[in-house]
Amino acid sequence: QSALTQPPSASGSPGQSVTISCTGTSSDVGGYNYVSWYQQHPGKAPKVMIYDVTKRPSGVPDRFSGSKSGNTASLTVSGLQAEDEADYFCCSYAGNNYYVFGTGTKVTVL
Amino acid sequence: QVQLVQSGAEVKKPGSSVRVSCRASGGTFTTSTVTWVRQAPGQAPEWMGRIIPVLGIPNYAPKFQGRLTITADKSTSAAYMELSSLTSQDTAVYYCTRGSGTYSAIWGQGTLVTVSS
């Protein structure tokens, strides 16, 4: 099972929006509505920002939103803030009781 | 608020095994799912496997079938991950996580496992 494909980097100025893609296949992203997104700051454990494609856990700002079209899921961060600078990873159910992570995207706030 | 507390860093020889523990502090695992994820230096996380402690049945990523064992003791709210036949490629931070099944809501502090001769 291959990792899901994400762009290595993305950037935006404070207040702007940035969208990160996560491309898989019909056997993972396209086949199930179980995509989650994690934010990771250096030296810290990942933190869930979005689950089940579009759901946001309590405490996560509504600037973070998720969507999916076909075999590609997306995370959009609106109104970029300095603290949003981090690595972001997607994760999808891949059938047969296991999951696969994406390759990761480093978001830079210019 | 439940916290996951993992055992300390390990240094292992190639070919040996490592066992990492994870205990729920301030709560229990109840019917939640405990998932193990590892992250090699500078790399993306890698999903290894999971268990629902109340059921005791593990699931493993195909890559780890045969050398990964995940167990749980619901009476003590502890979970364990044992990886055998270690190589340098297994050097990573290993995380236990707790969630609903489709995502990991709570993460442990991570356990660094270094495999070196």
PDB file of C-alpha atoms in Angstrom:
ATOM      1  CA  GLN A   1       0.000   0.000   0.000  1.00  0.00           C
ATOM      2  CA  SER A   2       1.569   3.283  -1.084  1.00  0.00           C
ATOM      3  CA  ALA A   3       1.427   6.504   0.877  1.00  0.00           C
ATOM      4  CA  LEU A   4      -1.097   9.097  -0.220  1.00  0.00           C
ATOM      5  CA  THR A   5       0.390  11.903  -2.331  1.00  0.00           C
ATOM      6  CA  GLN A   6       0.630  15.436  -0.963  1.00  0.00           C
ATOM      7  CA  PRO A   7       2.556  18.449  -2.315  1.00  0.00           C
ATOM      8  CA  PRO A   8       5.812  18.886  -0.374  1.00  0.00           C
ATOM      9  CA  SER A   9       5.128  22.528   0.406  1.00  0.00           C
ATOM     10  CA  ALA A  10       2.505  25.270   0.391  1.00  0.00           C
ATOM     11  CA  SER A  11       2.610  28.874   1.501  1.00  0.00           C
ATOM     12  CA  GLY A  12       0.542  31.980   1.983  1.00  0.00           C
ATOM     13  CA  SER A  13       0.625  35.380   3.604  1.00  0.00           C
ATOM     14  CA  PRO A  14      -1.186  36.101   6.870  1.00  0.00           C
ATOM     15  CA  GLY A  15      -4.906  36.376   6.255  1.00  0.00           C
ATOM     16  CA  GLN A  16      -4.791  34.437   2.985  1.00  0.00           C
ATOM     17  CA  SER A  17      -6.026  30.901   2.361  1.00  0.00           C
ATOM     18  CA  VAL A  18      -4.024  27.817   1.511  1.00  0.00           C
ATOM     19  CA  THR A  19      -5.364  24.508   0.247  1.00  0.00           C
ATOM     20  CA  ILE A  20      -3.484  21.206   0.556  1.00  0.00           C
ATOM     21  CA  SER A  21      -4.379  18.205  -1.590  1.00  0.00           C
ATOM     22  CA  CYS A  22      -4.158  14.525  -0.693  1.00  0.00           C
ATOM     23  CA  THR A  23      -4.415  12.155  -3.643  1.00  0.00           C
ATOM     24  CA  GLY A  24      -5.056   8.460  -3.338  1.00  0.00           C
ATOM     25  CA  THR A  25      -7.034   5.841  -5.230  1.00  0.00           C
ATOM     26  CA  SER A  26     -10.522   4.380  -5.298  1.00  0.00           C
ATOM     27  CA  SER A  27      -9.265   1.833  -2.757  1.00  0.00           C
ATOM     28  CA  ASP A  28      -8.613   4.439  -0.083  1.00  0.00           C
ATOM     29  CA  VAL A  29      -9.526   8.148  -0.357  1.00  0.00           C
ATOM     30  CA  GLY A  30     -12.100   7.609  -3.104  1.00  0.00           C
ATOM     31  CA  GLY A  31     -13.686   4.569  -1.534  1.00  0.00           C
ATOM     32  CA  TYR A  32     -14.458   5.770   1.998  1.00  0.00           C
ATOM     33  CA  ASN A  33     -15.374   8.966   3.854  1.00  0.00           C
ATOM     34  CA  TYR A  34     -12.701   8.363   6.477  1.00  0.00           C
ATOM     35  CA  VAL A  35     -10.060  10.960   5.717  1.00  0.00           C
ATOM     36  CA  SER A  36      -8.444  12.817   8.597  1.00  0.00           C
ATOM     37  CA  TRP A  37      -5.908  15.638   8.697  1.00  0.00           C
ATOM     38  CA  TYR A  38      -3.168  16.211  11.277  1.00  0.00           C
ATOM     39  CA  GLN A  39      -1.074  19.253  12.112  1.00  0.00           C
ATOM     40  CA  GLN A  40       2.405  18.732  13.506  1.00  0.00           C
ATOM     41  CA  HIS A  41       4.734  21.366  14.909  1.00  0.00           C
ATOM     42  CA  PRO A  42       8.454  20.547  15.219  1.00  0.00           C
ATOM     43  CA  GLY A  43       9.187  18.150  18.046  1.00  0.00           C
ATOM     44  CA  LYS A  44       5.519  17.685  18.890  1.00  0.00           C
ATOM     45  CA  ALA A  45       3.003  14.884  18.374  1.00  0.00           C
ATOM     46  CA  PRO A  46       0.487  15.322  15.558  1.00  0.00           C
ATOM     47  CA  LYS A  47      -2.880  16.912  16.367  1.00  0.00           C
ATOM     48  CA  VAL A  48      -6.104  16.057  14.547  1.00  0.00           C
ATOM     49  CA  MET A  49      -7.661  19.027  12.739  1.00  0.00           C
ATOM     50  CA  ILE A  50     -10.288  17.313  10.551  1.00  0.00           C
ATOM     51  CA  TYR A  51     -11.809  13.821  10.642  1.00  0.00           C
ATOM     52  CA  ASP A  52     -14.290  11.907   8.483  1.00  0.00           C
ATOM     53  CA  VAL A  53     -13.466  14.279   5.567  1.00  0.00           C
ATOM     54  CA  THR A  54     -15.291  17.361   6.856  1.00  0.00           C
ATOM     55  CA  LYS A  55     -15.751  17.124  10.647  1.00  0.00           C
ATOM     56  CA  ARG A  56     -13.845  19.398  12.982  1.00  0.00           C
ATOM     57  CA  PRO A  57     -13.038  18.286  16.565  1.00  0.00           C
ATOM     58  CA  SER A  58     -14.006  20.543  19.426  1.00  0.00           C
ATOM     59  CA  GLY A  59     -11.442  23.293  19.907  1.00  0.00           C
ATOM     60  CA  VAL A  60     -10.174  23.384  16.316  1.00  0.00           C
ATOM     61  CA  PRO A  61     -10.749  26.827  14.730  1.00  0.00           C
ATOM     62  CA  ASP A  62     -13.372  26.987  11.994  1.00  0.00           C
ATOM     63  CA  ARG A  63     -10.631  28.393   9.742  1.00  0.00           C
ATOM     64  CA  PHE A  64      -9.806  24.747   9.058  1.00  0.00           C
ATOM     65  CA  SER A  65     -12.088  22.874   6.674  1.00  0.00           C
ATOM     66  CA  GLY A  66     -11.984  19.640   4.725  1.00  0.00           C
ATOM     67  CA  SER A  67     -13.513  18.327   1.520  1.00  0.00           C
ATOM     68  CA  LYS A  68     -13.204  15.472  -0.950  1.00  0.00           C
ATOM     69  CA  SER A  69     -13.739  14.985  -4.664  1.00  0.00           C
ATOM     70  CA  GLY A  70     -13.159  11.604  -6.219  1.00  0.00           C
ATOM     71  CA  ASN A  71      -9.784  10.231  -5.119  1.00  0.00           C
ATOM     72  CA  THR A  72      -8.516  13.579  -3.791  1.00  0.00           C
ATOM     73  CA  ALA A  73      -9.171  15.070  -0.372  1.00  0.00           C
ATOM     74  CA  SER A  74      -8.313  18.657   0.520  1.00  0.00           C
ATOM     75  CA  LEU A  75      -7.622  20.709   3.625  1.00  0.00           C
ATOM     76  CA  THR A  76      -8.174  24.463   3.451  1.00  0.00           C
ATOM     77  CA  VAL A  77      -6.801  26.872   6.013  1.00  0.00           C
ATOM     78  CA  SER A  78      -8.480  30.256   5.746  1.00  0.00           C
ATOM     79  CA  GLY A  79      -7.254  33.446   7.358  1.00  0.00           C
ATOM     80  CA  LEU A  80      -3.717  32.106   7.764  1.00  0.00           C
ATOM     81  CA  GLN A  81      -2.031  32.877  11.060  1.00  0.00           C
ATOM     82  CA  ALA A  82       1.596  32.541  12.099  1.00  0.00           C
ATOM     83  CA  GLU A  83       0.781  29.579  14.347  1.00  0.00           C
ATOM     84  CA  ASP A  84      -0.576  27.636  11.343  1.00  0.00           C
ATOM     85  CA  GLU A  85       2.980  27.180  10.082  1.00  0.00           C
ATOM     86  CA  ALA A  86       3.518  23.439  10.511  1.00  0.00           C
ATOM     87  CA  ASP A  87       3.572  20.105   8.719  1.00  0.00           C
ATOM     88  CA  TYR A  88       0.211  18.673   7.688  1.00  0.00           C
ATOM     89  CA  PHE A  89      -0.541  15.005   7.009  1.00  0.00           C
ATOM     90  CA  CYS A  90      -3.652  13.356   5.649  1.00  0.00           C
ATOM     91  CA  CYS A  91      -4.705   9.826   6.574  1.00  0.00           C
ATOM     92  CA  SER A  92      -7.302   7.596   4.929  1.00  0.00           C
ATOM     93  CA  TYR A  93      -8.941   4.258   5.582  1.00  0.00           C
ATOM     94  CA  ALA A  94      -7.644   1.801   2.978  1.00  0.00           C
ATOM     95  CA  GLY A  95      -9.989  -1.123   3.562  1.00  0.00           C
ATOM     96  CA  ASN A  96      -9.149  -4.420   5.248  1.00  0.00           C
ATOM     97  CA  ASN A  97      -8.944  -2.722   8.654  1.00  0.00           C
ATOM     98  CA  TYR A  98      -5.937  -0.520   8.060  1.00  0.00           C
ATOM     99  CA  TYR A  99      -5.098   3.084   7.261  1.00  0.00           C
ATOM    100  CA  VAL A 100      -2.483   4.915   5.221  1.00  0.00           C
ATOM    101  CA  PHE A 101      -0.902   8.330   5.780  1.00  0.00           C
ATOM    102  CA  GLY A 102       0.018  10.953   3.232  1.00  0.00           C
ATOM    103  CA  THR A 103       3.536  12.110   2.393  1.00  0.00           C
ATOM    104  CA  GLY A 104       3.109  15.406   4.229  1.00  0.00           C
ATOM    105  CA  THR A 105       3.011  19.107   3.340  1.00  0.00           C
ATOM    106  CA  LYS A 106       5.025  21.849   4.990  1.00  0.00           C
ATOM    107  CA  VAL A 107       2.966  25.023   5.245  1.00  0.00           C
ATOM    108  CA  THR A 108       4.894  28.274   5.467  1.00  0.00           C
ATOM    109  CA  VAL A 109       3.312  31.559   6.495  1.00  0.00           C
ATOM    110  CA  LEU A 110       5.166  34.256   4.556  1.00  0.00           C
TER     111      LEU A 110
ATOM    112  CA  GLN B   1      -8.844  14.775  30.238  1.00  0.00           C
ATOM    113  CA  VAL B   2      -7.294  11.446  29.362  1.00  0.00           C
ATOM    114  CA  GLN B   3      -3.580  11.441  28.668  1.00  0.00           C
ATOM    115  CA  LEU B   4      -1.541   8.622  27.187  1.00  0.00           C
ATOM    116  CA  VAL B   5       1.770   7.958  28.921  1.00  0.00           C
ATOM    117  CA  GLN B   6       4.303   5.832  27.059  1.00  0.00           C
ATOM    118  CA  SER B   7       7.389   3.993  28.246  1.00  0.00           C
ATOM    119  CA  GLY B   8      10.840   5.477  27.820  1.00  0.00           C
ATOM    120  CA  ALA B   9      13.340   5.506  24.972  1.00  0.00           C
ATOM    121  CA  GLU B  10      14.951   2.248  23.889  1.00  0.00           C
ATOM    122  CA  VAL B  11      18.191   1.326  22.124  1.00  0.00           C
ATOM    123  CA  LYS B  12      18.122  -2.094  20.469  1.00  0.00           C
ATOM    124  CA  LYS B  13      20.446  -4.299  18.466  1.00  0.00           C
ATOM    125  CA  PRO B  14      19.515  -5.393  14.931  1.00  0.00           C
ATOM    126  CA  GLY B  15      17.532  -8.640  15.010  1.00  0.00           C
ATOM    127  CA  SER B  16      16.141  -8.053  18.479  1.00  0.00           C
ATOM    128  CA  SER B  17      12.634  -7.049  19.589  1.00  0.00           C
ATOM    129  CA  VAL B  18      11.225  -3.990  21.340  1.00  0.00           C
ATOM    130  CA  ARG B  19       8.108  -3.624  23.496  1.00  0.00           C
ATOM    131  CA  VAL B  20       6.562  -0.203  24.113  1.00  0.00           C
ATOM    132  CA  SER B  21       3.808   0.339  26.653  1.00  0.00           C
ATOM    133  CA  CYS B  22       1.036   2.944  26.728  1.00  0.00           C
ATOM    134  CA  ARG B  23      -1.142   3.703  29.749  1.00  0.00           C
ATOM    135  CA  ALA B  24      -4.224   5.884  29.960  1.00  0.00           C
ATOM    136  CA  SER B  25      -3.874   8.463  32.735  1.00  0.00           C
ATOM    137  CA  GLY B  26      -6.998  10.159  34.021  1.00  0.00           C
ATOM    138  CA  GLY B  27      -9.365   7.777  32.306  1.00  0.00           C
ATOM    139  CA  THR B  28      -9.704   4.433  30.603  1.00  0.00           C
ATOM    140  CA  PHE B  29      -9.662   3.064  27.090  1.00  0.00           C
ATOM    141  CA  THR B  30     -13.281   1.883  27.430  1.00  0.00           C
ATOM    142  CA  THR B  31     -14.620   1.186  23.942  1.00  0.00           C
ATOM    143  CA  SER B  32     -12.157   3.442  22.120  1.00  0.00           C
ATOM    144  CA  THR B  33      -9.549   2.289  19.630  1.00  0.00           C
ATOM    145  CA  VAL B  34      -5.821   2.297  20.424  1.00  0.00           C
ATOM    146  CA  THR B  35      -3.684   2.801  17.333  1.00  0.00           C
ATOM    147  CA  TRP B  36       0.098   2.665  16.987  1.00  0.00           C
ATOM    148  CA  VAL B  37       1.805   5.064  14.579  1.00  0.00           C
ATOM    149  CA  ARG B  38       5.517   5.492  13.990  1.00  0.00           C
ATOM    150  CA  GLN B  39       7.491   8.346  12.478  1.00  0.00           C
ATOM    151  CA  ALA B  40      11.051   8.024  11.260  1.00  0.00           C
ATOM    152  CA  PRO B  41      13.236  11.153  11.462  1.00  0.00           C
ATOM    153  CA  GLY B  42      12.106  13.710   8.882  1.00  0.00           C
ATOM    154  CA  GLN B  43       9.475  11.362   7.479  1.00  0.00           C
ATOM    155  CA  ALA B  44       5.683  11.180   7.428  1.00  0.00           C
ATOM    156  CA  PRO B  45       3.858   9.141  10.045  1.00  0.00           C
ATOM    157  CA  GLU B  46       3.230   5.475   9.260  1.00  0.00           C
ATOM    158  CA  TRP B  47       0.124   3.622  10.438  1.00  0.00           C
ATOM    159  CA  MET B  48       1.122   0.330  12.056  1.00  0.00           C
ATOM    160  CA  GLY B  49      -1.953  -1.245  13.615  1.00  0.00           C
ATOM    161  CA  ARG B  50      -4.748  -0.894  16.145  1.00  0.00           C
ATOM    162  CA  ILE B  51      -6.764  -2.698  18.777  1.00  0.00           C
ATOM    163  CA  ILE B  52     -10.072  -2.162  20.523  1.00  0.00           C
ATOM    164  CA  PRO B  53      -9.147  -3.111  24.105  1.00  0.00           C
ATOM    165  CA  VAL B  54     -12.622  -4.233  25.098  1.00  0.00           C
ATOM    166  CA  LEU B  55     -12.619  -6.716  22.172  1.00  0.00           C
ATOM    167  CA  GLY B  56      -8.915  -7.575  22.176  1.00  0.00           C
ATOM    168  CA  ILE B  57      -8.717  -8.185  18.417  1.00  0.00           C
ATOM    169  CA  PRO B  58      -5.818  -6.415  16.634  1.00  0.00           C
ATOM    170  CA  ASN B  59      -5.523  -5.265  13.027  1.00  0.00           C
ATOM    171  CA  TYR B  60      -2.148  -4.758  11.348  1.00  0.00           C
ATOM    172  CA  ALA B  61      -0.926  -2.899   8.289  1.00  0.00           C
ATOM    173  CA  PRO B  62       0.206  -5.447   5.666  1.00  0.00           C
ATOM    174  CA  LYS B  63       3.789  -4.204   5.939  1.00  0.00           C
ATOM    175  CA  PHE B  64       4.021  -5.291   9.586  1.00  0.00           C
ATOM    176  CA  GLN B  65       2.129  -8.575   9.441  1.00  0.00           C
ATOM    177  CA  GLY B  66       4.169 -11.293  11.056  1.00  0.00           C
ATOM    178  CA  ARG B  67       6.493  -9.152  13.181  1.00  0.00           C
ATOM    179  CA  LEU B  68       4.112  -6.765  14.968  1.00  0.00           C
ATOM    180  CA  THR B  69       2.033  -7.704  17.991  1.00  0.00           C
ATOM    181  CA  ILE B  70      -0.415  -5.299  19.607  1.00  0.00           C
ATOM    182  CA  THR B  71      -2.108  -6.236  22.853  1.00  0.00           C
ATOM    183  CA  ALA B  72      -4.213  -4.483  25.466  1.00  0.00           C
ATOM    184  CA  ASP B  73      -5.115  -5.027  29.105  1.00  0.00           C
ATOM    185  CA  LYS B  74      -8.478  -3.362  29.678  1.00  0.00           C
ATOM    186  CA  SER B  75      -8.289  -3.985  33.422  1.00  0.00           C
ATOM    187  CA  THR B  76      -5.279  -1.677  33.700  1.00  0.00           C
ATOM    188  CA  SER B  77      -6.021   0.577  30.688  1.00  0.00           C
ATOM    189  CA  ALA B  78      -2.686  -0.311  29.136  1.00  0.00           C
ATOM    190  CA  ALA B  79      -1.721  -1.213  25.581  1.00  0.00           C
ATOM    191  CA  TYR B  80       1.474  -2.713  24.245  1.00  0.00           C
ATOM    192  CA  MET B  81       3.276  -2.766  20.916  1.00  0.00           C
ATOM    193  CA  GLU B  82       5.976  -5.346  20.240  1.00  0.00           C
ATOM    194  CA  LEU B  83       8.023  -5.255  17.027  1.00  0.00           C
ATOM    195  CA  SER B  84      10.455  -8.056  16.246  1.00  0.00           C
ATOM    196  CA  SER B  85      13.368  -8.627  13.835  1.00  0.00           C
ATOM    197  CA  LEU B  86      14.430  -5.016  14.156  1.00  0.00           C
ATOM    198  CA  THR B  87      16.609  -3.313  11.540  1.00  0.00           C
ATOM    199  CA  SER B  88      17.974   0.214  11.278  1.00  0.00           C
ATOM    200  CA  GLN B  89      14.869   1.052   9.205  1.00  0.00           C
ATOM    201  CA  ASP B  90      12.805   0.654  12.368  1.00  0.00           C
ATOM    202  CA  THR B  91      14.509   3.603  14.068  1.00  0.00           C
ATOM    203  CA  ALA B  92      11.641   6.002  14.726  1.00  0.00           C
ATOM    204  CA  VAL B  93       9.426   7.651  17.289  1.00  0.00           C
ATOM    205  CA  TYR B  94       6.555   5.308  18.129  1.00  0.00           C
ATOM    206  CA  TYR B  95       3.236   6.841  19.201  1.00  0.00           C
ATOM    207  CA  CYS B  96       0.193   5.255  20.763  1.00  0.00           C
ATOM    208  CA  THR B  97      -3.045   7.088  20.076  1.00  0.00           C
ATOM    209  CA  ARG B  98      -6.649   6.850  21.212  1.00  0.00           C
ATOM    210  CA  GLY B  99      -9.639   7.583  19.053  1.00  0.00           C
ATOM    211  CA  SER B 100     -13.047   6.598  17.811  1.00  0.00           C
ATOM    212  CA  GLY B 101     -11.758   4.241  15.160  1.00  0.00           C
ATOM    213  CA  THR B 102     -11.537   6.503  12.137  1.00  0.00           C
ATOM    214  CA  TYR B 103      -9.043   8.991  13.560  1.00  0.00           C
ATOM    215  CA  SER B 104      -6.587   9.520  16.410  1.00  0.00           C
ATOM    216  CA  ALA B 105      -7.850  12.125  18.866  1.00  0.00           C
ATOM    217  CA  ILE B 106      -5.313  11.753  21.660  1.00  0.00           C
ATOM    218  CA  TRP B 107      -1.599  11.030  21.199  1.00  0.00           C
ATOM    219  CA  GLY B 108       0.999   9.835  23.639  1.00  0.00           C
ATOM    220  CA  GLN B 109       4.283  11.683  24.049  1.00  0.00           C
ATOM    221  CA  GLY B 110       6.085   9.262  21.761  1.00  0.00           C
ATOM    222  CA  THR B 111       8.840   6.725  22.421  1.00  0.00           C
ATOM    223  CA  LEU B 112      12.122   6.926  20.507  1.00  0.00           C
ATOM    224  CA  VAL B 113      13.370   3.514  19.444  1.00  0.00           C
ATOM    225  CA  THR B 114      16.900   3.470  18.072  1.00  0.00           C
ATOM    226  CA  VAL B 115      18.206   0.343  16.337  1.00  0.00           C
ATOM    227  CA  SER B 116      21.960   0.302  16.168  1.00  0.00           C
ATOM    228  CA  SER B 117      24.729  -2.220  16.361  1.00  0.00           C
TER     229      SER B 117
END
